[in-house]
XYZ file of C-alpha atoms in Angstrom:
525
model
C -3.337 -8.082 3.101
C -2.934 -10.632 5.851
C -2.251 -10.011 9.365
C -1.687 -12.626 12.151
C -1.837 -11.422 15.928
C -0.023 -13.707 18.782
C -0.088 -12.542 22.373
C 2.969 -14.095 24.166
C 2.926 -15.002 27.386
C 6.588 -16.533 28.167
C 9.828 -15.249 26.461
C 10.448 -16.748 22.924
C 14.068 -17.875 22.085
C 15.996 -17.425 18.901
C 15.960 -21.012 17.216
C 17.760 -20.407 13.926
C 19.247 -23.857 14.215
C 16.304 -25.935 14.444
C 15.799 -29.338 12.258
C 15.034 -28.206 9.190
C 13.718 -31.042 7.935
C 11.630 -31.626 10.893
C 10.136 -28.327 10.183
C 9.627 -28.804 6.678
C 7.386 -32.041 7.523
C 5.506 -30.274 9.971
C 4.745 -27.069 7.729
C 3.070 -29.522 5.452
C 0.773 -31.034 8.603
C -0.055 -27.465 10.330
C -3.115 -25.556 9.197
C -3.261 -21.876 10.661
C -6.067 -19.713 9.960
C -5.492 -15.768 9.198
C -7.389 -13.165 11.496
C -8.846 -11.373 8.890
C -8.869 -8.327 11.161
C -11.603 -10.217 12.982
C -10.270 -13.322 14.349
C -7.346 -13.028 16.369
C -4.859 -16.064 16.846
C -3.868 -15.918 20.382
C -0.627 -18.031 21.487
C -0.258 -18.949 25.266
C 3.184 -20.621 26.297
C 4.085 -22.564 29.768
C 7.857 -22.964 29.477
C 10.772 -21.452 27.501
C 14.082 -22.940 26.578
C 17.559 -20.939 26.450
C 18.035 -19.230 23.411
C 20.179 -20.808 20.870
C 22.948 -18.740 19.259
C 23.485 -19.062 15.316
C 26.458 -17.675 14.120
C 25.777 -17.964 10.441
C 23.642 -15.135 9.684
C 22.451 -13.700 6.214
C 24.067 -10.400 5.449
C 22.274 -6.850 5.668
C 20.258 -6.783 2.350
C 17.114 -4.643 1.202
C 14.361 -5.947 2.840
C 12.248 -5.018 -0.479
C 13.402 -7.795 -2.443
C 13.019 -6.769 -5.557
C 13.753 -8.186 -8.614
C 15.236 -6.765 -11.935
C 13.266 -6.590 -15.132
C 14.680 -8.561 -17.736
C 13.718 -8.235 -21.467
C 15.444 -9.056 -24.579
C 14.497 -5.804 -26.210
C 17.319 -3.581 -25.059
C 18.939 -0.185 -26.506
C 17.962 3.318 -26.777
C 15.695 4.857 -28.952
C 16.875 8.293 -29.155
C 18.996 8.680 -32.036
C 22.218 10.675 -31.521
C 22.434 13.932 -32.928
C 18.408 14.088 -32.930
C 17.089 17.913 -32.797
C 15.375 19.025 -29.326
C 12.445 20.884 -30.281
C 8.885 21.542 -29.169
C 6.599 19.301 -31.393
C 3.165 21.004 -31.167
C 1.735 18.284 -33.337
C 2.410 15.137 -31.099
C -0.215 14.118 -28.142
C 1.741 15.151 -24.638
C -0.290 12.587 -22.825
C 0.768 9.783 -25.520
C 4.406 10.767 -25.690
C 4.615 10.777 -21.777
C 2.722 7.627 -21.540
C 5.180 5.637 -24.106
C 8.402 7.154 -22.209
C 6.999 6.328 -18.646
C 6.414 2.770 -19.850
C 9.854 2.759 -21.065
C 11.246 3.623 -17.825
C 8.958 1.424 -16.018
C 9.743 -2.026 -18.197
C 13.532 -1.387 -18.892
C 14.613 1.299 -16.260
C 13.164 -0.450 -13.428
C 10.699 2.956 -12.416
C 7.458 2.422 -10.507
C 4.282 2.697 -11.885
C 3.483 6.064 -9.936
C 1.200 8.835 -10.283
C 2.206 12.176 -11.408
C 2.302 15.187 -9.339
C 1.064 18.719 -10.488
C 4.145 19.602 -11.717
C 4.335 16.624 -13.967
C 7.094 15.160 -11.970
C 7.359 11.360 -11.744
C 10.403 9.649 -9.529
C 12.023 13.223 -8.709
C 12.733 14.453 -12.095
C 10.531 16.497 -14.863
C 8.664 14.138 -16.771
C 9.203 16.370 -20.124
C 13.020 16.308 -19.361
C 12.668 12.580 -19.883
C 10.658 12.709 -22.903
C 13.000 15.465 -24.432
C 15.930 13.131 -23.669
C 14.260 10.063 -25.103
C 12.506 11.441 -27.963
C 14.286 13.879 -28.812
C 11.722 17.001 -28.689
C 9.260 18.240 -26.164
C 5.667 18.505 -26.549
C 3.141 21.178 -24.965
C 3.100 20.762 -21.114
C 0.537 18.763 -19.491
C -2.577 20.240 -18.452
C -5.018 18.133 -15.806
C -6.860 15.950 -18.352
C -3.628 15.056 -19.704
C -2.240 13.892 -16.340
C -5.358 11.889 -15.825
C -4.935 9.986 -19.218
C -1.218 9.233 -18.422
C -2.031 7.714 -15.288
C -5.355 5.647 -16.794
C -2.949 4.704 -19.682
C 0.538 3.894 -18.142
C -1.683 1.573 -15.326
C -3.750 0.106 -17.731
C -1.361 -0.789 -20.645
C 1.034 -2.301 -17.867
C -2.136 -4.520 -16.314
C -2.697 -5.557 -19.800
C 0.529 -5.802 -21.267
C 0.488 -9.737 -21.900
C -3.195 -9.600 -23.640
C -1.809 -6.649 -25.535
C 0.983 -8.348 -26.584
C -1.041 -11.194 -27.762
C -3.011 -8.849 -29.869
C -0.066 -7.239 -31.677
C 1.895 -10.604 -32.319
C -1.421 -12.130 -34.060
C -1.797 -9.014 -36.061
C 2.049 -9.050 -37.295
C 3.153 -11.123 -40.388
C 5.576 -12.969 -38.751
C 6.388 -13.699 -34.918
C 10.196 -12.479 -35.858
C 8.451 -8.790 -36.495
C 7.296 -8.584 -32.812
C 10.440 -10.375 -31.236
C 12.556 -8.043 -32.499
C 10.623 -4.722 -32.044
C 12.217 -2.075 -30.614
C 11.292 -1.031 -27.306
C 9.705 2.539 -28.247
C 7.817 1.200 -31.062
C 6.131 -1.801 -28.971
C 5.077 0.878 -26.102
C 3.453 3.068 -28.876
C 1.777 -0.026 -30.410
C 0.403 -1.270 -26.796
C -0.737 2.338 -26.052
C -2.723 2.309 -29.219
C -4.156 -1.066 -28.822
C -5.091 -0.462 -25.426
C -6.652 2.922 -26.084
C -8.765 1.100 -28.954
C -9.686 -2.136 -27.140
C -9.949 -1.190 -23.329
C -10.723 2.392 -23.024
C -13.134 2.519 -26.772
C -11.402 5.636 -27.750
C -12.404 6.979 -31.061
C -10.480 4.647 -33.559
C -9.817 7.148 -36.127
C -8.136 9.351 -33.361
C -6.174 6.616 -31.776
C -4.553 5.580 -35.116
C -3.802 9.024 -36.386
C -1.886 10.229 -32.741
C -0.303 6.981 -32.263
C 0.919 7.092 -36.088
C 2.248 10.723 -35.820
C 4.080 9.777 -32.407
C 5.670 6.992 -34.189
C 7.024 8.950 -37.148
C 8.020 11.860 -34.740
C 9.763 9.601 -32.244
C 11.256 7.107 -34.571
C 10.871 7.463 -38.310
C 8.216 7.137 -41.096
C 8.472 3.279 -41.340
C 7.360 2.838 -37.948
C 4.534 4.970 -38.376
C 3.415 2.813 -41.508
C 3.740 -0.190 -39.411
C 1.884 1.153 -36.493
C -0.993 2.469 -38.836
C -1.070 -0.955 -40.575
C -1.124 -3.052 -37.122
C -3.594 -0.692 -35.528
C -6.354 -0.481 -38.816
C -6.412 -3.878 -38.819
C -6.992 -4.250 -35.111
C -9.917 -1.664 -35.376
C -11.633 -4.156 -38.271
C -11.199 -6.945 -35.875
C -12.728 -5.176 -32.855
C -15.661 -3.602 -34.906
C -16.556 -7.300 -36.181
C -16.343 -8.397 -32.531
C -13.622 -11.093 -33.974
C -10.554 -10.301 -31.869
C -8.128 -13.425 -31.647
C -8.501 -14.958 -28.006
C -7.137 -18.134 -26.958
C -9.007 -21.157 -26.093
C -9.562 -22.574 -22.557
C -9.186 -26.207 -23.343
C -6.752 -28.900 -22.683
C -4.871 -29.851 -19.331
C -4.403 -27.726 -16.543
C -1.312 -26.163 -17.819
C -2.900 -25.583 -21.178
C -5.705 -23.589 -19.601
C -3.636 -22.021 -17.413
C -1.969 -20.522 -20.162
C -4.639 -19.415 -21.803
C -6.126 -17.920 -18.917
C -3.070 -15.995 -18.421
C -3.213 -14.571 -21.947
C -6.934 -13.418 -21.422
C -6.795 -12.022 -17.944
C -2.923 -10.536 -18.253
C -1.106 -12.506 -15.615
C 2.089 -14.591 -15.677
C 1.485 -18.340 -16.131
C 3.055 -19.407 -12.782
C 0.986 -17.131 -10.915
C -2.435 -18.286 -12.636
C -1.391 -21.787 -12.037
C -0.566 -21.299 -8.399
C -4.070 -19.437 -7.807
C -5.683 -22.411 -9.473
C -4.136 -24.801 -7.245
C -4.950 -23.084 -4.228
C -8.428 -21.548 -5.222
C -9.556 -23.650 -8.196
C -10.419 -21.921 -11.548
C -13.627 -19.946 -10.798
C -12.083 -18.134 -7.920
C -8.901 -17.561 -9.790
C -10.318 -15.837 -12.841
C -12.600 -13.733 -10.103
C -9.250 -12.927 -8.354
C -7.413 -11.958 -11.968
C -10.693 -9.708 -12.755
C -10.176 -7.734 -9.278
C -6.568 -7.198 -10.137
C -7.165 -5.876 -13.304
C -10.114 -3.509 -12.346
C -9.403 0.482 -11.626
C -8.431 0.575 -7.927
C -9.917 3.167 -5.802
C -7.260 5.342 -3.361
C -7.520 5.683 0.405
C -6.414 8.986 2.009
C -6.298 9.149 6.144
C -6.812 12.224 8.141
C -3.761 13.028 10.169
C -5.351 13.205 13.680
C -1.758 13.439 15.460
C -2.056 17.092 13.648
C -5.441 17.584 14.847
C -7.095 17.243 11.422
C -10.181 15.109 11.571
C -11.806 13.185 8.791
C -14.528 15.703 8.986
C -11.946 18.291 8.195
C -10.700 16.218 4.977
C -14.128 15.809 3.896
C -14.705 19.606 3.954
C -11.894 20.037 1.884
C -12.748 17.052 -0.678
C -16.030 18.908 -0.961
C -14.561 22.066 -1.318
C -12.601 20.888 -4.334
C -15.424 18.861 -5.574
C -13.630 15.746 -5.076
C -15.740 12.616 -5.265
C -15.270 10.397 -2.089
C -16.962 7.886 0.136
C -16.278 6.997 3.748
C -14.329 3.927 4.888
C -16.751 0.879 6.237
C -13.698 -0.023 8.268
C -11.669 2.581 9.496
C -13.018 6.252 11.198
C -10.231 8.104 9.793
C -10.129 7.327 5.974
C -12.094 7.957 2.904
C -12.102 6.445 -0.446
C -11.433 8.455 -3.746
C -11.188 7.260 -7.575
C -10.528 10.294 -9.041
C -8.959 13.525 -8.037
C -5.752 12.609 -6.772
C -4.057 15.767 -8.889
C -6.713 18.182 -7.332
C -5.597 16.856 -3.759
C -1.840 17.057 -4.484
C -2.251 20.585 -6.057
C -4.106 21.731 -3.268
C -0.973 20.905 -0.695
C -2.924 18.644 1.712
C -0.110 15.945 1.322
C 2.397 18.578 1.219
C 1.274 20.214 4.582
C 1.052 16.644 6.314
C -2.751 17.315 6.626
C -3.388 13.534 5.202
C -1.583 10.931 3.766
C -2.358 8.172 0.788
C -2.687 5.035 2.621
C -4.075 1.439 1.743
C -7.222 0.427 4.026
C -5.389 -2.821 4.404
C -2.401 -0.799 5.925
C -4.933 0.514 8.354
C -6.460 -2.600 9.329
C -3.218 -3.971 10.762
C -2.573 -1.136 12.586
C -6.132 -1.911 14.249
C -4.747 -5.095 14.954
C -2.027 -3.779 16.646
C -4.065 -1.330 18.519
C -1.635 1.280 19.675
C -2.851 2.966 23.041
C -1.271 6.399 25.044
C 2.056 4.724 27.156
C 2.456 1.793 24.658
C 6.328 0.932 23.770
C 5.831 -0.563 20.125
C 8.658 -1.766 17.521
C 7.705 -1.254 13.853
C 10.060 -3.896 12.129
C 10.957 -3.168 8.395
C 8.878 0.295 9.007
C 9.760 2.431 5.969
C 8.307 3.993 4.256
C 6.663 4.516 7.390
C 2.881 4.480 6.504
C 1.905 2.237 9.608
C 4.478 3.979 11.963
C 2.960 7.265 11.424
C -0.515 5.925 11.738
C 0.006 4.108 14.954
C 1.819 7.348 16.378
C -1.175 9.677 15.629
C -3.016 6.898 18.364
C -0.757 7.598 21.259
C -1.498 10.928 21.932
C 2.031 11.979 22.515
C 2.443 9.147 25.468
C 4.707 6.363 24.606
C 7.213 5.440 21.839
C 7.783 3.592 18.474
C 11.100 2.579 17.480
C 11.209 2.217 13.633
C 13.585 -0.107 12.304
C 14.733 -0.545 8.808
C 17.935 -1.701 6.861
C 17.358 1.307 4.230
C 18.932 4.581 5.220
C 17.716 6.845 2.833
C 13.901 5.360 3.563
C 14.211 5.925 7.280
C 15.088 9.625 6.614
C 12.239 10.527 5.136
C 10.168 8.388 7.645
C 11.730 10.565 10.264
C 11.114 13.839 8.153
C 7.362 12.877 7.433
C 7.060 12.376 11.052
C 8.125 15.611 11.912
C 5.464 17.143 9.297
C 2.661 15.020 10.729
C 3.802 16.156 14.055
C 4.263 12.923 15.476
C 8.283 12.814 16.236
C 8.272 13.266 19.612
C 6.954 9.385 20.068
C 8.914 8.396 16.866
C 12.684 6.795 16.698
C 14.538 5.360 14.213
C 16.659 2.473 14.000
C 18.710 1.933 10.688
C 19.683 -1.505 11.475
C 19.429 -5.481 9.818
C 16.537 -6.674 12.051
C 18.396 -9.851 12.728
C 21.059 -8.340 14.088
C 19.033 -5.883 16.026
C 17.162 -8.530 17.479
C 20.744 -10.146 18.852
C 21.921 -7.024 20.045
C 18.932 -5.439 21.933
C 17.772 -6.674 25.204
C 14.824 -4.200 25.456
C 11.348 -5.950 25.070
C 8.388 -3.931 23.794
C 4.626 -4.119 24.524
C 3.697 -4.591 20.889
C 5.615 -5.425 17.853
C 4.510 -5.423 14.012
C 6.284 -7.215 11.536
C 5.151 -6.108 7.915
C 7.122 -8.370 6.434
C 8.764 -7.918 2.649
C 6.421 -10.408 0.684
C 5.437 -10.993 -2.949
C 2.713 -8.519 -2.843
C 0.340 -11.118 -4.701
C -2.529 -9.402 -2.609
C -2.160 -5.811 -4.199
C -1.680 -6.351 -7.890
C -4.774 -4.122 -8.780
C -2.796 -1.196 -7.042
C 0.749 -2.319 -7.905
C 0.263 -2.381 -11.915
C 3.577 -3.368 -12.700
C 4.402 -5.764 -9.642
C 3.022 -8.683 -11.573
C 5.756 -8.941 -14.071
C 8.489 -8.204 -11.549
C 7.659 -11.321 -9.481
C 9.037 -14.725 -10.416
C 8.339 -18.134 -8.919
C 12.010 -18.671 -7.400
C 11.283 -15.295 -5.715
C 8.975 -16.779 -3.589
C 11.673 -19.534 -1.880
C 13.737 -16.732 -1.088
C 11.275 -14.541 0.336
C 9.761 -17.269 2.789
C 13.641 -17.762 4.056
C 13.758 -14.105 4.611
C 10.047 -14.006 6.451
C 11.111 -16.858 8.578
C 14.439 -15.279 9.782
C 12.461 -11.712 10.513
C 9.461 -13.450 12.248
C 12.306 -15.096 14.257
C 13.964 -12.175 15.190
C 10.592 -10.014 15.746
C 9.724 -12.630 18.214
C 12.683 -11.783 20.579
C 11.442 -8.226 20.724
C 8.255 -8.633 22.497
C 7.688 -8.395 26.389
C 6.177 -11.439 28.055
C 2.371 -10.797 27.925
C 3.004 -8.676 24.878
C 1.730 -8.659 21.455
C 3.262 -9.769 17.876
C 1.397 -8.975 14.725
C 2.760 -10.553 11.514
C 1.399 -9.012 8.325
C 2.059 -9.103 4.393
C 0.747 -7.605 1.453
C 0.378 -11.173 0.030
C -2.435 -13.743 -0.201
C -0.304 -16.955 -0.562
C -0.570 -19.435 1.957
C 3.014 -19.829 1.730
C 3.806 -16.242 2.998
C 1.259 -15.819 5.662
C -0.462 -19.467 7.284
C 2.784 -21.241 6.448
C 5.185 -18.839 7.768
C 3.038 -18.260 11.378
C 3.073 -22.290 11.396
C 6.870 -22.171 11.463
C 6.881 -19.922 14.513
C 4.509 -22.407 16.222
C 6.728 -25.201 15.614
C 9.334 -23.782 17.394
C 7.121 -23.487 20.497
C 6.416 -27.311 19.781
C 10.305 -28.170 19.405
C 10.699 -26.572 23.059
C 7.507 -28.350 24.342
C 5.473 -25.180 24.725
C 1.954 -25.201 24.958
C -0.348 -22.891 22.805
C -3.918 -22.732 22.214
C -5.754 -21.315 19.058
C -8.922 -18.784 19.237
């Protein structure tokens, strides 16, 4: 997460009609450093120019800038008329994992955690299994739930590497390329369990063969059996096939992309910006098991000490955040916390520390008027609201009406709704139509998410290089609009979940260039 802090000492103008060629050349020259939550960027301006109108605005759009998943493997794996019944011989966590992976890759679902009812994305998980495979398994117990989270997240992270191994073990490349989606997911699960989880090989082979036979046909089970057995032999002899990192930069990037399971374009980009050694370190971090952070809802009178008491009572291991007083970190026990109702009662929230650090840069205080641009789903809004002690106001703006409704309901649950109002609007239009200025404005802009790939396992496969150009244009427009909402002497905080300079330093650089175009003076500290 990157954040930039700007103090505005003169009105900012809306300058959508600036000379784009001049800006492009200036962008390549300017260098702006991120605050990293400690170094703040202060901007002082001495004069202002009248705002310029540009009637050619982009139409309202979903700021999430999601891209659809494309795949050559299509079609349903549930044969028509297949009897629906209970199959007690199939491993439930493998059946659920296979179906969930299908949904994520082909249906665009998120790799979210299962809750205590075995639900994901709102529907009963076993219902998805029944509709996809034609049968149900026994219900998931707590161990199954943990395994589903581990297998789904790990299989998605290591997908490129797993596919490399599967392809290497197929007799012909066409066998892999033409493989039906469900069979491929079962093989990925089996390979991941053998290579990364190091489960007992005989159990992995037996269980995945059984799943393939029950869900597809005997021949599919035979293929799973042959490929996994060959894999086990190679694993035990320490001779798994691995590409050699050699040749020119492009060839090295391709090899590293396979070894560390990332898209080639990301690897090339990081090698360019960071160098090969740092790029490898970053990919290793992205593939590590992440911890999750819980924020105690002090707005409801529930302190971190209260949260710790609950965690100790439920025997959930934790550690204190070294950065934020209201946060604790956990690696296991999320299902226990959910089942205990701590989230449902609004006593705490799952919130990344990087999001909390952005709020610390905003530094909300009682009496402040704050605008949270692109606010939904509202984690930062709620945290800021809890700091106001019932005094002040936060206007949460978002283009997604449904997500805003959830934000409003959650604000009521957290008992901070007295200081939170919502506005369903395109920020770019909202800034033109509203003259009111606020003390502090937060723009947590839509971005590539390249800084949170360890916790968003599926995101690396959903992003394309082409997205970056579109995102940069959107970020410039939103930052320009957000700057219009700040009072003289107020604070504008720009943050992203990306580590890419194009989405951080360069975007803030564009805003500074706008000052230069209008003969503004600014100093950086």
